[in-house]
PDB file of C-alpha atoms in Angstrom:
ATOM      1  CA  MET S 115       2.902 -14.763  -7.387  1.00 88.00           C
ATOM      2  CA  ARG S 116       0.985 -17.177 -10.310  1.00 89.00           C
ATOM      3  CA  ILE S 117      -0.421 -16.249 -13.742  1.00 91.00           C
ATOM      4  CA  ILE S 118      -3.956 -16.253 -13.436  1.00 91.00           C
ATOM      5  CA  THR S 119      -4.745 -17.325 -17.165  1.00 89.00           C
ATOM      6  CA  GLY S 120      -4.028 -17.420 -20.513  1.00 88.00           C
ATOM      7  CA  LYS S 121      -1.010 -19.658 -22.426  1.00 88.00           C
ATOM      8  CA  TYR S 122       0.957 -19.571 -19.575  1.00 89.00           C
ATOM      9  CA  LYS S 123      -1.763 -20.219 -16.677  1.00 90.00           C
ATOM     10  CA  GLY S 124      -0.586 -21.923 -13.203  1.00 89.00           C
ATOM     11  CA  ARG S 125       2.569 -20.755 -13.571  1.00 89.00           C
ATOM     12  CA  HIS S 126       4.461 -19.976 -10.204  1.00 89.00           C
ATOM     13  CA  PHE S 127       7.177 -17.744  -9.293  1.00 89.00           C
ATOM     14  CA  ASP S 128       8.447 -17.509  -5.973  1.00 88.00           C
ATOM     15  CA  ILE S 129       9.230 -13.552  -4.664  1.00 87.00           C
ATOM     16  CA  PRO S 130      12.027 -12.869  -2.738  1.00 84.00           C
ATOM     17  CA  ARG S 131      11.144 -11.810   1.320  1.00 82.00           C
ATOM     18  CA  SER S 132      13.497  -9.078   0.865  1.00 81.00           C
ATOM     19  CA  PHE S 133      11.373  -7.734  -1.752  1.00 80.00           C
ATOM     20  CA  LYS S 134       9.396  -4.091  -0.591  1.00 72.00           C
ATOM     21  CA  ALA S 135       7.050  -4.227  -3.408  1.00 66.00           C
ATOM     22  CA  ARG S 136       3.599  -5.217  -3.256  1.00 68.00           C
ATOM     23  CA  PRO S 137       2.168  -7.385  -6.165  1.00 70.00           C
ATOM     24  CA  THR S 138      -1.328  -6.740  -7.107  1.00 76.00           C
ATOM     25  CA  THR S 139      -3.374  -9.861  -5.479  1.00 81.00           C
ATOM     26  CA  ASP S 140      -4.132 -12.697  -7.283  1.00 84.00           C
ATOM     27  CA  PHE S 141      -7.972 -11.891  -6.347  1.00 89.00           C
ATOM     28  CA  ALA S 142      -7.806  -8.367  -7.341  1.00 91.00           C
ATOM     29  CA  LYS S 143      -5.830  -8.907 -10.458  1.00 91.00           C
ATOM     30  CA  GLU S 144      -8.379 -11.965 -11.547  1.00 92.00           C
ATOM     31  CA  ASN S 145     -11.464  -9.891 -11.029  1.00 94.00           C
ATOM     32  CA  ILE S 146     -10.109  -6.455 -12.741  1.00 95.00           C
ATOM     33  CA  PHE S 147      -8.772  -8.681 -16.191  1.00 95.00           C
ATOM     34  CA  ASN S 148     -12.403 -10.421 -16.087  1.00 94.00           C
ATOM     35  CA  VAL S 149     -13.621  -6.373 -16.114  1.00 95.00           C
ATOM     36  CA  LEU S 150     -11.238  -5.772 -19.176  1.00 96.00           C
ATOM     37  CA  THR S 151     -12.651  -8.254 -21.482  1.00 92.00           C
ATOM     38  CA  GLN S 152     -15.407  -5.878 -22.590  1.00 93.00           C
ATOM     39  CA  TYR S 153     -13.104  -3.361 -23.219  1.00 94.00           C
ATOM     40  CA  ILE S 154     -10.227  -4.974 -24.946  1.00 94.00           C
ATOM     41  CA  ASP S 155      -8.711  -8.154 -26.451  1.00 95.00           C
ATOM     42  CA  PHE S 156      -5.111  -8.788 -25.188  1.00 95.00           C
ATOM     43  CA  ASP S 157      -4.519 -10.994 -28.115  1.00 94.00           C
ATOM     44  CA  GLY S 158      -2.161  -8.859 -30.282  1.00 94.00           C
ATOM     45  CA  ALA S 159      -2.218  -6.188 -28.387  1.00 96.00           C
ATOM     46  CA  GLU S 160       0.668  -3.605 -27.645  1.00 97.00           C
ATOM     47  CA  ALA S 161       0.951  -3.129 -23.862  1.00 97.00           C
ATOM     48  CA  LEU S 162       2.681  -1.141 -20.794  1.00 98.00           C
ATOM     49  CA  ASP S 163       3.372  -1.819 -17.475  1.00 98.00           C
ATOM     50  CA  LEU S 164       4.453   0.830 -15.449  1.00 98.00           C
ATOM     51  CA  PHE S 165       5.851   0.611 -11.418  1.00 96.00           C
ATOM     52  CA  SER S 166       5.828  -2.894 -12.774  1.00 95.00           C
ATOM     53  CA  GLY S 167       7.342  -4.272  -9.208  1.00 92.00           C
ATOM     54  CA  THR S 168       7.625  -8.083  -9.285  1.00 92.00           C
ATOM     55  CA  GLY S 169       6.112  -8.157 -12.825  1.00 93.00           C
ATOM     56  CA  SER S 170       2.977  -9.855 -12.100  1.00 93.00           C
ATOM     57  CA  ILE S 171       1.124  -7.933 -14.596  1.00 95.00           C
ATOM     58  CA  THR S 172       3.720  -8.095 -17.238  1.00 95.00           C
ATOM     59  CA  LEU S 173       3.616 -12.093 -17.490  1.00 94.00           C
ATOM     60  CA  GLU S 174      -0.038 -11.963 -16.930  1.00 94.00           C
ATOM     61  CA  LEU S 175      -0.306  -9.748 -20.332  1.00 95.00           C
ATOM     62  CA  ILE S 176       1.957 -12.259 -21.985  1.00 93.00           C
ATOM     63  CA  SER S 177       0.208 -15.324 -21.151  1.00 93.00           C
ATOM     64  CA  ARG S 178      -2.985 -13.363 -22.556  1.00 93.00           C
ATOM     65  CA  GLY S 179      -1.205 -12.917 -26.127  1.00 92.00           C
ATOM     66  CA  CYS S 180      -0.175  -9.075 -25.948  1.00 94.00           C
ATOM     67  CA  SER S 181       1.870  -9.102 -28.883  1.00 94.00           C
ATOM     68  CA  ARG S 182       4.585  -6.327 -27.265  1.00 94.00           C
ATOM     69  CA  VAL S 183       4.933  -5.782 -23.288  1.00 96.00           C
ATOM     70  CA  VAL S 184       6.870  -2.657 -22.062  1.00 96.00           C
ATOM     71  CA  SER S 185       7.923  -3.310 -18.584  1.00 96.00           C
ATOM     72  CA  VAL S 186       9.185   0.027 -16.424  1.00 97.00           C
ATOM     73  CA  GLU S 187      10.522  -0.578 -13.029  1.00 96.00           C
ATOM     74  CA  GLN S 188      13.035   1.263 -11.235  1.00 95.00           C
ATOM     75  CA  ASP S 189      14.526  -1.092  -8.747  1.00 93.00           C
ATOM     76  CA  ARG S 190      17.528  -2.530  -9.528  1.00 93.00           C
ATOM     77  CA  ASP S 191      16.199  -6.202  -7.507  1.00 93.00           C
ATOM     78  CA  HIS S 192      12.772  -5.773  -8.622  1.00 92.00           C
ATOM     79  CA  HIS S 193      14.071  -5.508 -12.339  1.00 93.00           C
ATOM     80  CA  ARG S 194      16.514  -8.496 -12.543  1.00 92.00           C
ATOM     81  CA  PHE S 195      13.281 -10.609 -11.069  1.00 93.00           C
ATOM     82  CA  ILE S 196      11.436  -9.409 -13.705  1.00 92.00           C
ATOM     83  CA  GLN S 197      14.126 -10.776 -16.255  1.00 90.00           C
ATOM     84  CA  GLN S 198      14.424 -13.838 -14.234  1.00 91.00           C
ATOM     85  CA  CYS S 199      11.067 -14.898 -14.481  1.00 91.00           C
ATOM     86  CA  LEU S 200      10.960 -14.413 -18.420  1.00 90.00           C
ATOM     87  CA  GLN S 201      14.092 -16.392 -18.604  1.00 87.00           C
ATOM     88  CA  LYS S 202      12.278 -19.246 -16.278  1.00 86.00           C
ATOM     89  CA  LEU S 203       9.363 -19.049 -18.968  1.00 84.00           C
ATOM     90  CA  GLN S 204      11.532 -18.845 -21.965  1.00 77.00           C
ATOM     91  CA  GLY S 205      13.387 -22.006 -20.627  1.00 71.00           C
ATOM     92  CA  GLU S 206      10.312 -24.288 -20.120  1.00 59.00           C
ATOM     93  CA  LYS S 207       9.656 -26.955 -22.863  1.00 45.00           C
ATOM     94  CA  ASP S 208       6.333 -26.033 -24.340  1.00 46.00           C
ATOM     95  CA  VAL S 209       7.246 -21.993 -24.362  1.00 43.00           C
ATOM     96  CA  GLN S 210       8.650 -20.689 -27.642  1.00 40.00           C
ATOM     97  CA  CYS S 211      10.780 -17.529 -26.819  1.00 40.00           C
ATOM     98  CA  SER S 212       9.590 -16.087 -29.866  1.00 40.00           C
ATOM     99  CA  MET S 213       6.211 -16.801 -28.678  1.00 45.00           C
ATOM    100  CA  PHE S 214       6.368 -13.014 -26.893  1.00 56.00           C
ATOM    101  CA  ASN S 215       8.281  -9.882 -26.901  1.00 85.00           C
ATOM    102  CA  VAL S 216       8.980  -8.102 -23.527  1.00 90.00           C
ATOM    103  CA  GLN S 217      11.245  -5.105 -23.607  1.00 92.00           C
ATOM    104  CA  CYS S 218      12.209  -4.695 -19.667  1.00 92.00           C
ATOM    105  CA  ILE S 219      13.600  -1.097 -18.910  1.00 94.00           C
ATOM    106  CA  ARG S 220      15.142  -0.446 -16.035  1.00 95.00           C
ATOM    107  CA  GLY S 221      14.667   3.472 -15.029  1.00 95.00           C
ATOM    108  CA  ASP S 222      12.212   6.163 -13.319  1.00 96.00           C
ATOM    109  CA  VAL S 223       9.037   6.052 -14.960  1.00 97.00           C
ATOM    110  CA  PHE S 224       8.424   9.569 -15.339  1.00 96.00           C
ATOM    111  CA  ARG S 225      11.550  10.223 -17.044  1.00 95.00           C
ATOM    112  CA  PHE S 226      10.202   7.379 -19.433  1.00 96.00           C
ATOM    113  CA  LEU S 227       6.586   8.855 -19.721  1.00 94.00           C
ATOM    114  CA  LYS S 228       8.440  12.438 -21.065  1.00 92.00           C
ATOM    115  CA  SER S 229      10.451  10.645 -23.434  1.00 93.00           C
ATOM    116  CA  CYS S 230       8.215   7.900 -24.399  1.00 94.00           C
ATOM    117  CA  LYS S 231       7.121   8.308 -28.251  1.00 92.00           C
ATOM    118  CA  GLN S 232       4.957   4.975 -28.513  1.00 94.00           C
ATOM    119  CA  GLN S 233       1.469   4.465 -28.341  1.00 96.00           C
ATOM    120  CA  PHE S 234      -0.515   1.531 -26.610  1.00 98.00           C
ATOM    121  CA  ASP S 235      -3.587  -0.406 -26.875  1.00 97.00           C
ATOM    122  CA  PHE S 236      -3.199  -0.868 -22.791  1.00 98.00           C
ATOM    123  CA  ILE S 237      -1.645   0.556 -20.228  1.00 98.00           C
ATOM    124  CA  PHE S 238      -1.143  -0.576 -16.166  1.00 98.00           C
ATOM    125  CA  ALA S 239      -0.105   1.481 -13.961  1.00 97.00           C
ATOM    126  CA  ASP S 240       0.953   0.672  -9.961  1.00 95.00           C
ATOM    127  CA  PRO S 241       2.536   2.969  -8.380  1.00 94.00           C
ATOM    128  CA  PRO S 242       3.314   3.268  -4.546  1.00 91.00           C
ATOM    129  CA  TYR S 243       0.356   4.316  -3.040  1.00 88.00           C
ATOM    130  CA  ALA S 244       2.261   6.537  -0.877  1.00 87.00           C
ATOM    131  CA  LEU S 245       3.798   8.498  -3.782  1.00 91.00           C
ATOM    132  CA  LYS S 246       3.412  11.842  -3.979  1.00 93.00           C
ATOM    133  CA  GLU S 247       3.172  12.634  -7.939  1.00 93.00           C
ATOM    134  CA  LEU S 248       0.389   9.609  -7.852  1.00 94.00           C
ATOM    135  CA  PRO S 249      -2.280  12.027  -8.768  1.00 93.00           C
ATOM    136  CA  GLN S 250      -0.583  13.791 -11.800  1.00 94.00           C
ATOM    137  CA  ILE S 251      -0.228  10.148 -13.577  1.00 96.00           C
ATOM    138  CA  PRO S 252      -3.133   9.903 -15.306  1.00 96.00           C
ATOM    139  CA  ASP S 253      -2.727  13.552 -16.673  1.00 95.00           C
ATOM    140  CA  LEU S 254       0.659  12.095 -18.199  1.00 95.00           C
ATOM    141  CA  ILE S 255      -0.277   9.720 -19.850  1.00 95.00           C
ATOM    142  CA  PHE S 256      -2.950  11.399 -21.477  1.00 95.00           C
ATOM    143  CA  GLU S 257      -0.714  14.601 -22.598  1.00 94.00           C
ATOM    144  CA  LYS S 258       1.704  12.496 -23.883  1.00 94.00           C
ATOM    145  CA  GLY S 259      -0.718  10.565 -26.085  1.00 94.00           C
ATOM    146  CA  LEU S 260       0.265   7.319 -24.807  1.00 96.00           C
ATOM    147  CA  LEU S 261      -2.456   5.409 -25.256  1.00 96.00           C
ATOM    148  CA  LYS S 262      -4.311   4.707 -28.463  1.00 95.00           C
ATOM    149  CA  GLU S 263      -7.715   5.912 -29.643  1.00 91.00           C
ATOM    150  CA  ASP S 264      -9.589   2.560 -28.293  1.00 91.00           C
ATOM    151  CA  GLY S 265      -6.860   2.226 -25.663  1.00 95.00           C
ATOM    152  CA  ILE S 266      -7.588   1.148 -21.975  1.00 97.00           C
ATOM    153  CA  PHE S 267      -5.613   2.677 -19.209  1.00 98.00           C
ATOM    154  CA  VAL S 268      -6.045   0.805 -15.626  1.00 98.00           C
ATOM    155  CA  PHE S 269      -4.537   2.928 -12.828  1.00 97.00           C
ATOM    156  CA  GLU S 270      -4.239   1.103  -9.403  1.00 95.00           C
ATOM    157  CA  HIS S 271      -4.398   3.308  -6.282  1.00 94.00           C
ATOM    158  CA  GLY S 272      -5.261   3.795  -2.793  1.00 88.00           C
ATOM    159  CA  LYS S 273      -9.121   4.398  -1.416  1.00 90.00           C
ATOM    160  CA  ASP S 274      -8.100   7.943  -0.749  1.00 88.00           C
ATOM    161  CA  TYR S 275      -7.968   8.687  -4.328  1.00 92.00           C
ATOM    162  CA  ASP S 276     -11.209   9.351  -6.910  1.00 93.00           C
ATOM    163  CA  PHE S 277     -10.648  10.139 -10.510  1.00 95.00           C
ATOM    164  CA  ALA S 278     -14.333  10.126 -11.072  1.00 94.00           C
ATOM    165  CA  GLN S 279     -14.344  13.745 -12.387  1.00 93.00           C
ATOM    166  CA  HIS S 280     -11.098  13.130 -14.705  1.00 94.00           C
ATOM    167  CA  PRO S 281     -12.541  13.965 -18.561  1.00 94.00           C
ATOM    168  CA  HIS S 282     -11.402  10.305 -19.270  1.00 95.00           C
ATOM    169  CA  PHE S 283     -12.624   8.532 -16.605  1.00 96.00           C
ATOM    170  CA  ILE S 284     -14.802   5.062 -17.499  1.00 95.00           C
ATOM    171  CA  GLU S 285     -14.938   3.483 -14.124  1.00 96.00           C
ATOM    172  CA  HIS S 286     -13.832   2.639 -10.832  1.00 97.00           C
ATOM    173  CA  ARG S 287     -13.533  -0.913  -9.264  1.00 96.00           C
ATOM    174  CA  SER S 288     -12.727  -1.654  -5.696  1.00 95.00           C
ATOM    175  CA  TYR S 289     -11.456  -5.380  -4.461  1.00 93.00           C
ATOM    176  CA  GLY S 290     -10.488  -5.197  -0.706  1.00 87.00           C
ATOM    177  CA  SER S 291      -8.418  -2.160  -0.659  1.00 87.00           C
ATOM    178  CA  VAL S 292      -6.946  -2.311  -3.706  1.00 91.00           C
ATOM    179  CA  ASN S 293      -8.952   0.635  -6.220  1.00 95.00           C
ATOM    180  CA  PHE S 294      -8.645   0.600  -9.571  1.00 97.00           C
ATOM    181  CA  THR S 295      -9.836   3.035 -12.059  1.00 97.00           C
ATOM    182  CA  LEU S 296     -10.465   2.780 -16.010  1.00 97.00           C
ATOM    183  CA  PHE S 297     -10.081   5.254 -18.411  1.00 97.00           C
ATOM    184  CA  SER S 298     -10.500   5.417 -21.734  1.00 95.00           C
ATOM    185  CA  ALA S 299      -8.709   8.052 -24.940  1.00 87.00           C
ATOM    186  CA  SER S 300     -11.891   8.172 -26.289  1.00 79.00           C
ATOM    187  CA  ALA S 301     -13.626   9.541 -23.090  1.00 63.00           C
ATOM    188  CA  LEU S 302     -16.604   7.341 -23.682  1.00 49.00           C
ATOM    189  CA  ARG S 303     -18.092   6.178 -20.013  1.00 45.00           C
ATOM    190  CA  ALA S 304     -19.395   2.837 -19.752  1.00 42.00           C
ATOM    191  CA  GLU S 305     -22.693   3.360 -19.542  1.00 44.00           C
ATOM    192  CA  GLU S 306     -21.974   5.119 -22.767  1.00 47.00           C
ATOM    193  CA  ARG S 307     -20.447   1.606 -24.201  1.00 45.00           C
ATOM    194  CA  ALA S 308     -23.474  -0.194 -22.668  1.00 47.00           C
ATOM    195  CA  ASP S 309     -25.893   1.971 -24.569  1.00 48.00           C
ATOM    196  CA  GLY S 310     -23.903   1.116 -27.873  1.00 47.00           C
TER     197      GLY S 310
END
């Protein structure tokens, strides 16, 4: 697993073979973040990474200059791995610990969503593709008002799901077997943004 770009570009982290989590592929991650540059400036943004898994997205967000990242992961070993990656990054001579602020939460994402009172500029969710509650996640995000008015929510999911009719839908991108749906709190579609 590597950080694609930003301050810590090229940093590598070895994922234990015992992990069941499937990190977003470098190819898919690089492409979706290229798309996101037209929607959001990560520098100084506050971000939420749900179903963090290996922490790949959390690390990417830190590297791209987010001022604060909240990472939520239920699995004990995955949560510990994310913390170890952060400690490794902080231990490097050219990295100042004060340069990033990450809150690693070990817990159930749905429980977190129900109790969260914060708002974020950017939210990323990568639930297990077989999760039966997966289709409910976008509605939960917006019902709880977790996304700031100009914020962007990226939802990674399998090919069997289509959120094009969701009122907050912006666009859909697919890279191989990886699918991303982008949502906005303002429900402004991509073509409307382009028309200015």
